[in-house]
mmCIF file of C-alpha atoms in Angstrom:
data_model
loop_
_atom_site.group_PDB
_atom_site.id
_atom_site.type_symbol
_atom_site.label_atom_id
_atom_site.label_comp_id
_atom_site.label_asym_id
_atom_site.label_seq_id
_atom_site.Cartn_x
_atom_site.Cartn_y
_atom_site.Cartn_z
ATOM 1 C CA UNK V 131 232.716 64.179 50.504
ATOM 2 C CA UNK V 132 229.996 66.840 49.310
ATOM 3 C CA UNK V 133 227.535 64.502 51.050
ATOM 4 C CA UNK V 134 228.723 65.819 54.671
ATOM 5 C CA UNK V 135 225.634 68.585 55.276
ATOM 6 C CA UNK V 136 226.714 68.540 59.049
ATOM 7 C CA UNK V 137 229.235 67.771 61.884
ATOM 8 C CA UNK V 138 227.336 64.481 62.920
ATOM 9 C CA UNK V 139 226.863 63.352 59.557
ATOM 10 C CA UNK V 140 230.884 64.105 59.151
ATOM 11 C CA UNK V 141 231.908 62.609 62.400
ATOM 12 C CA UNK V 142 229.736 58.657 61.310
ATOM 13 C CA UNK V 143 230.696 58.221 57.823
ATOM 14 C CA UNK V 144 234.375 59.879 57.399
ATOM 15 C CA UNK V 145 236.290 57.059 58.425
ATOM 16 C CA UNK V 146 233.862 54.773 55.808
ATOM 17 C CA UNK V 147 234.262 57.554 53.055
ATOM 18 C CA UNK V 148 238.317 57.238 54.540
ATOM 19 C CA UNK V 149 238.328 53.429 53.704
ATOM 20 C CA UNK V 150 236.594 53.514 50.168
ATOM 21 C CA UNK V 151 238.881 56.343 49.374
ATOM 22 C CA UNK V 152 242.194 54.094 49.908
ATOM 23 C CA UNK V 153 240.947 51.729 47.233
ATOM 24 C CA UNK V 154 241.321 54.621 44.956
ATOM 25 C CA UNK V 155 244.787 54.999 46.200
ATOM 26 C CA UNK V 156 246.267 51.408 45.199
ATOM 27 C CA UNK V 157 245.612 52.599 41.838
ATOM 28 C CA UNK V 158 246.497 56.062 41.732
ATOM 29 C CA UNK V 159 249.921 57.582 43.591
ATOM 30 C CA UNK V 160 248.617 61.062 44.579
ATOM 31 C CA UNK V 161 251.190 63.187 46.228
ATOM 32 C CA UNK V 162 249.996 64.629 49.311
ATOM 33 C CA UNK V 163 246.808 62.875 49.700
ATOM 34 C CA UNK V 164 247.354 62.255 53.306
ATOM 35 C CA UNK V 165 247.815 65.922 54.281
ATOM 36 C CA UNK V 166 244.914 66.360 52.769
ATOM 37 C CA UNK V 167 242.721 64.330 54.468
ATOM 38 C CA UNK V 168 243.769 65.783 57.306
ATOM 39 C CA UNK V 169 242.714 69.367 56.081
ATOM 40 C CA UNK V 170 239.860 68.092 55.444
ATOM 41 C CA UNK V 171 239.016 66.519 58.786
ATOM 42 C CA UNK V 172 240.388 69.627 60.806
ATOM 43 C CA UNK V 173 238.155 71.684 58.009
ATOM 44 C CA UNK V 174 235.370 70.075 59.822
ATOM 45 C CA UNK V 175 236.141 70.527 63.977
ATOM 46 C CA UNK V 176 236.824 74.567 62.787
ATOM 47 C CA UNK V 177 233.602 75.131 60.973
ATOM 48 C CA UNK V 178 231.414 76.074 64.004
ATOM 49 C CA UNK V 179 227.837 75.859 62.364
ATOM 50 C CA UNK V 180 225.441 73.728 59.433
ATOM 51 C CA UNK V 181 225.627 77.307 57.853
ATOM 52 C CA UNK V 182 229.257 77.351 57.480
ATOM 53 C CA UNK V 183 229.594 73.627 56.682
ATOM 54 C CA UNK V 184 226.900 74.613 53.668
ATOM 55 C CA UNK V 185 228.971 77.415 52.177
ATOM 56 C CA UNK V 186 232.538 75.046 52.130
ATOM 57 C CA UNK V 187 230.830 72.711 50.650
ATOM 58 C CA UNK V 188 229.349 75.208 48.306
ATOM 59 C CA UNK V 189 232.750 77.067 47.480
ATOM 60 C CA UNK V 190 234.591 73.279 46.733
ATOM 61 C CA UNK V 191 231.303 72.442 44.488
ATOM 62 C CA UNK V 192 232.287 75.241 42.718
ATOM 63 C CA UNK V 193 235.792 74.249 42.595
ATOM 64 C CA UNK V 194 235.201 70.899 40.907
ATOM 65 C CA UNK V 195 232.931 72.556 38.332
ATOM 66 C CA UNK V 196 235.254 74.962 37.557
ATOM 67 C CA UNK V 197 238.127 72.540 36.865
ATOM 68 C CA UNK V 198 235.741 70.398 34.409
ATOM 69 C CA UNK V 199 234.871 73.205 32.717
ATOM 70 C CA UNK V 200 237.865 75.017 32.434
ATOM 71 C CA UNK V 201 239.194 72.293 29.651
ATOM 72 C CA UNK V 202 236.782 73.216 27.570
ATOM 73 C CA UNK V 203 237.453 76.451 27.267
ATOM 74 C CA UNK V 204 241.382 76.868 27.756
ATOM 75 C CA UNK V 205 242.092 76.815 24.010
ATOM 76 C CA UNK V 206 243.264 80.500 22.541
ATOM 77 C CA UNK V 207 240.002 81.474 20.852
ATOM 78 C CA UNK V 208 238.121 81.016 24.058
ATOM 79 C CA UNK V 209 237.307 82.831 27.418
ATOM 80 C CA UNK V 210 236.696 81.196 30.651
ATOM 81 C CA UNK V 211 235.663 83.440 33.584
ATOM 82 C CA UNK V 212 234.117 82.898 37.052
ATOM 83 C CA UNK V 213 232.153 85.076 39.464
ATOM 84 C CA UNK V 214 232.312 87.643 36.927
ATOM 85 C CA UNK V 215 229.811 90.057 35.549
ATOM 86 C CA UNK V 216 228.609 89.324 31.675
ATOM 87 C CA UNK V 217 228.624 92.550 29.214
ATOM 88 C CA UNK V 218 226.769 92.067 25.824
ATOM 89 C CA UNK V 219 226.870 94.685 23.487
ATOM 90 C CA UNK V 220 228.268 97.275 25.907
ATOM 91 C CA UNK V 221 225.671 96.665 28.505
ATOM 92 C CA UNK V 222 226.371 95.035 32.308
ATOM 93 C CA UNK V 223 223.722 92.194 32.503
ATOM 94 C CA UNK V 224 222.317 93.510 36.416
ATOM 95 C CA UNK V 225 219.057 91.851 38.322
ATOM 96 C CA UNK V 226 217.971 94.860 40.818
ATOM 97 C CA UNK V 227 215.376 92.976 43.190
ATOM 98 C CA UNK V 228 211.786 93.285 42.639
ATOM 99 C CA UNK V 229 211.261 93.623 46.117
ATOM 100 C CA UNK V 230 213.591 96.284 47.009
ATOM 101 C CA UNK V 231 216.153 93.707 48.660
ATOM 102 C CA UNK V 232 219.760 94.818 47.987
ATOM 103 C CA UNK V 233 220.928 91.342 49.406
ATOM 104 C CA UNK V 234 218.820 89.974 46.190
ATOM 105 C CA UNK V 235 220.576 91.912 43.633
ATOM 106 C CA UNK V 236 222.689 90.022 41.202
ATOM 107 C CA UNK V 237 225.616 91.164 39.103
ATOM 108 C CA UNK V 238 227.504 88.430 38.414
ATOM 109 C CA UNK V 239 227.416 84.172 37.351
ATOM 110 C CA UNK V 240 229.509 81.484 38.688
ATOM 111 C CA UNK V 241 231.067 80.131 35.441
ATOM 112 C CA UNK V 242 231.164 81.826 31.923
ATOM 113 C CA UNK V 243 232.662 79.707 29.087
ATOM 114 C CA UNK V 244 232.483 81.846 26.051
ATOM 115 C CA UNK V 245 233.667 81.276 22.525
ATOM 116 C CA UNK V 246 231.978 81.823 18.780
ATOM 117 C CA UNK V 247 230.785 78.240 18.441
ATOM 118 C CA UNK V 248 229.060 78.086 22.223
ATOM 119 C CA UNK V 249 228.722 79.922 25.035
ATOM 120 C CA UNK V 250 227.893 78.562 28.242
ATOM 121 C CA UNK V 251 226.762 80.977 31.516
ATOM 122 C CA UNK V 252 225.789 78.657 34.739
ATOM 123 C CA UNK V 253 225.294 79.479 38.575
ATOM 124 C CA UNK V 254 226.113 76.337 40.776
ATOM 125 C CA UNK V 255 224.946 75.617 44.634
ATOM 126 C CA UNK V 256 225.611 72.371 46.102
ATOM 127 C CA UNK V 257 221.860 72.194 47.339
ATOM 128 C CA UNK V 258 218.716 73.014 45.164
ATOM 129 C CA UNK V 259 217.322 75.027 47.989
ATOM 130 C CA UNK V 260 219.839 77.784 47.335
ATOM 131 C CA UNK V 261 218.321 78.609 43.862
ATOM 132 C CA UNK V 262 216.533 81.909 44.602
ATOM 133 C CA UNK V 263 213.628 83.860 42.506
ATOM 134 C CA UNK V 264 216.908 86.004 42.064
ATOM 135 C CA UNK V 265 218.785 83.880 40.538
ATOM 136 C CA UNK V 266 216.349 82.807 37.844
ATOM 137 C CA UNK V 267 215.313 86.144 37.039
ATOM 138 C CA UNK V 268 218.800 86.746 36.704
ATOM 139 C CA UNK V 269 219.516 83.979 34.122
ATOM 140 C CA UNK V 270 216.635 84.990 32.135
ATOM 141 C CA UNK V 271 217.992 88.505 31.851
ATOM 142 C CA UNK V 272 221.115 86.645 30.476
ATOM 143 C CA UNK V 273 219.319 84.714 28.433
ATOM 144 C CA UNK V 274 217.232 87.968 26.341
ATOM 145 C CA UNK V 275 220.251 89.335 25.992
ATOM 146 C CA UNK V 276 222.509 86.389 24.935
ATOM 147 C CA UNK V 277 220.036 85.123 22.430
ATOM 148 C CA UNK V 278 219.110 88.659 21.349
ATOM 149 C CA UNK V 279 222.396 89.161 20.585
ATOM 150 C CA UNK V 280 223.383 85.705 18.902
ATOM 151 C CA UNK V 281 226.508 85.658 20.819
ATOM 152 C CA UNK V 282 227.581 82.141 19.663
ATOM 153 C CA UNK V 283 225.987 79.349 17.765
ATOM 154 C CA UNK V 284 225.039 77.318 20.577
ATOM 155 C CA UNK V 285 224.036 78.936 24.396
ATOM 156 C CA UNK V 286 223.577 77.243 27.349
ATOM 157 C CA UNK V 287 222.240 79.155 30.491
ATOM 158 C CA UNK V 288 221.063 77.295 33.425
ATOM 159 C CA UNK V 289 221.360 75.877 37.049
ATOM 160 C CA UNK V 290 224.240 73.275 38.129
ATOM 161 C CA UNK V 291 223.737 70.978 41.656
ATOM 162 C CA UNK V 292 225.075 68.294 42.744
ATOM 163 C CA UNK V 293 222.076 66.697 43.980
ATOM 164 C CA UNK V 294 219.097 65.252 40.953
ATOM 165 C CA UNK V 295 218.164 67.010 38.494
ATOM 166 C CA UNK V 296 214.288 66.135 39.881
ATOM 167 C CA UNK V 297 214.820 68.053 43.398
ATOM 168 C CA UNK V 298 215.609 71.022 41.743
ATOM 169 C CA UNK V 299 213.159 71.042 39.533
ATOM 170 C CA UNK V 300 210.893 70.887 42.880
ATOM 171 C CA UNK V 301 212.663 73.415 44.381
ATOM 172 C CA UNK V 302 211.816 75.920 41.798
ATOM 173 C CA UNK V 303 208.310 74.863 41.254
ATOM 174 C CA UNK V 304 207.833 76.260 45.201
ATOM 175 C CA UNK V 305 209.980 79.254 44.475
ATOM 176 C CA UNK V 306 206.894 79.704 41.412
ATOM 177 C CA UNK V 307 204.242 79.163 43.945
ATOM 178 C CA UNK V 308 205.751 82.157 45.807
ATOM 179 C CA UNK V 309 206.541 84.301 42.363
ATOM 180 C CA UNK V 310 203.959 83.472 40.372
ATOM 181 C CA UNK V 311 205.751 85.279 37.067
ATOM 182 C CA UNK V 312 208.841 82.709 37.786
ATOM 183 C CA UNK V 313 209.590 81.613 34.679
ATOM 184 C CA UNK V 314 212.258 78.898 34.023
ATOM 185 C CA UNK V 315 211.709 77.316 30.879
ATOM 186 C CA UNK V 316 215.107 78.516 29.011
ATOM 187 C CA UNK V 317 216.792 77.694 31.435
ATOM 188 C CA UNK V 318 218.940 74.515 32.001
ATOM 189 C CA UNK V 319 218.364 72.286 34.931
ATOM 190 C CA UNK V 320 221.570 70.029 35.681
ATOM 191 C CA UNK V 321 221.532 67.571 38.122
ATOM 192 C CA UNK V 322 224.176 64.579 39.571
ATOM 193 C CA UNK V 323 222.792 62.727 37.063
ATOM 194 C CA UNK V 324 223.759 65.397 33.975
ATOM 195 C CA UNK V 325 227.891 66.037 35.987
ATOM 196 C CA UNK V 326 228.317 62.576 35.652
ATOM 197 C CA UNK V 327 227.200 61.704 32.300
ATOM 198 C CA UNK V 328 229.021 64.660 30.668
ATOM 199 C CA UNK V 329 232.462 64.612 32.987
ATOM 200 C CA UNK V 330 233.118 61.193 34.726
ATOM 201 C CA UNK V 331 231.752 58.648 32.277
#
């Protein structure tokens, strides 16, 4: 369902995507299902542009991460946050743009799963496109501070799409052609590829 980037694309495969999803459906009794496809569907005829399409599809990215992720860190001696600014040591981890942009400031990370043994801090965009000099700059701030710190035993900071691993990794290679100081190397690159290994095997 992620893979619908635009009305068209929507409007020639839902009823295939529709099909292949019944299979699932002789298996599994899922209350509501049907209502939801139809949500779905009239999702679709309201979103008036590619733009909007991009940011649902963004937003129930997110949503699927966030439910993975959350059973990790649900026990009592863990913290799972999202959208939420990251404090270490009494100090609000803040990216003010190098350019003077306010619209490239950054405050805050998608997902923050925290507890003594790991800690994991990740930002998550359904496209690779949407990974911004900002952003990166961003988790490297998080990641001086996190490992100056020694916050937990193991920490994870990086980048989470849904498409491979390899066309984000050419993504930010251009955004370093533009920033020349870019500098991504602590910084975890998870593709499809990664999701599905660690979630859905």
């Amino acid at each position: 369902m992620l893979k619908f980037r635009n009305k068209e694309y929507f409007k020639s495969h839902f009823e295939e995507w529709l099909k292949s999803t019944q299979e699932y459906l002789e298996i599994f009794d899922i209350q509501g299902i049907d209502d939801l496809f139809d949500e779905i569907s009239d999702t679709y005829d309201r979103l008036r542009c590619n733009d909007e399409i991009s940011d649902f599809r963004g937003k129930l990215f997110e949503v699927i991460m966030r439910e993975k992720y959350s059973t990790i860190y649900c026990k009592r001696d863990s913290i799972m946050e999202y959208g939420c600014k990251v404090i270490i040591d009494k100090k609000e981890i803040i990216y003010e743009d190098i350019y003077g942009n306010p619209d490239y400031n950054k405050k805050t990370v998608d997902i923050a799963g925290y507890n003594f043994q790991n800690a994991e801090f990740y930002e998550i965009k359904v496209g690779p496109r949407n990974f911004k000099y900002n952003i990166i700059l961003y988790l490297n701030k998080l990641f001086d501070s996190a490992s100056k710190n020694k916050i937990s035993q193991n920490l994870s900071i990086g980048c989470i799409t849904m498409e491979k691993r390899v066309s984000l990794i050419q993504n930010l290679e251009a955004e370093k052609k533009n920033c020349d100081f870019l500098n991504y190397s602590n910084i975890m690159i998870i593709g499809r590829e990664d999701i599905t290994k660690r979630f859905f095997n």
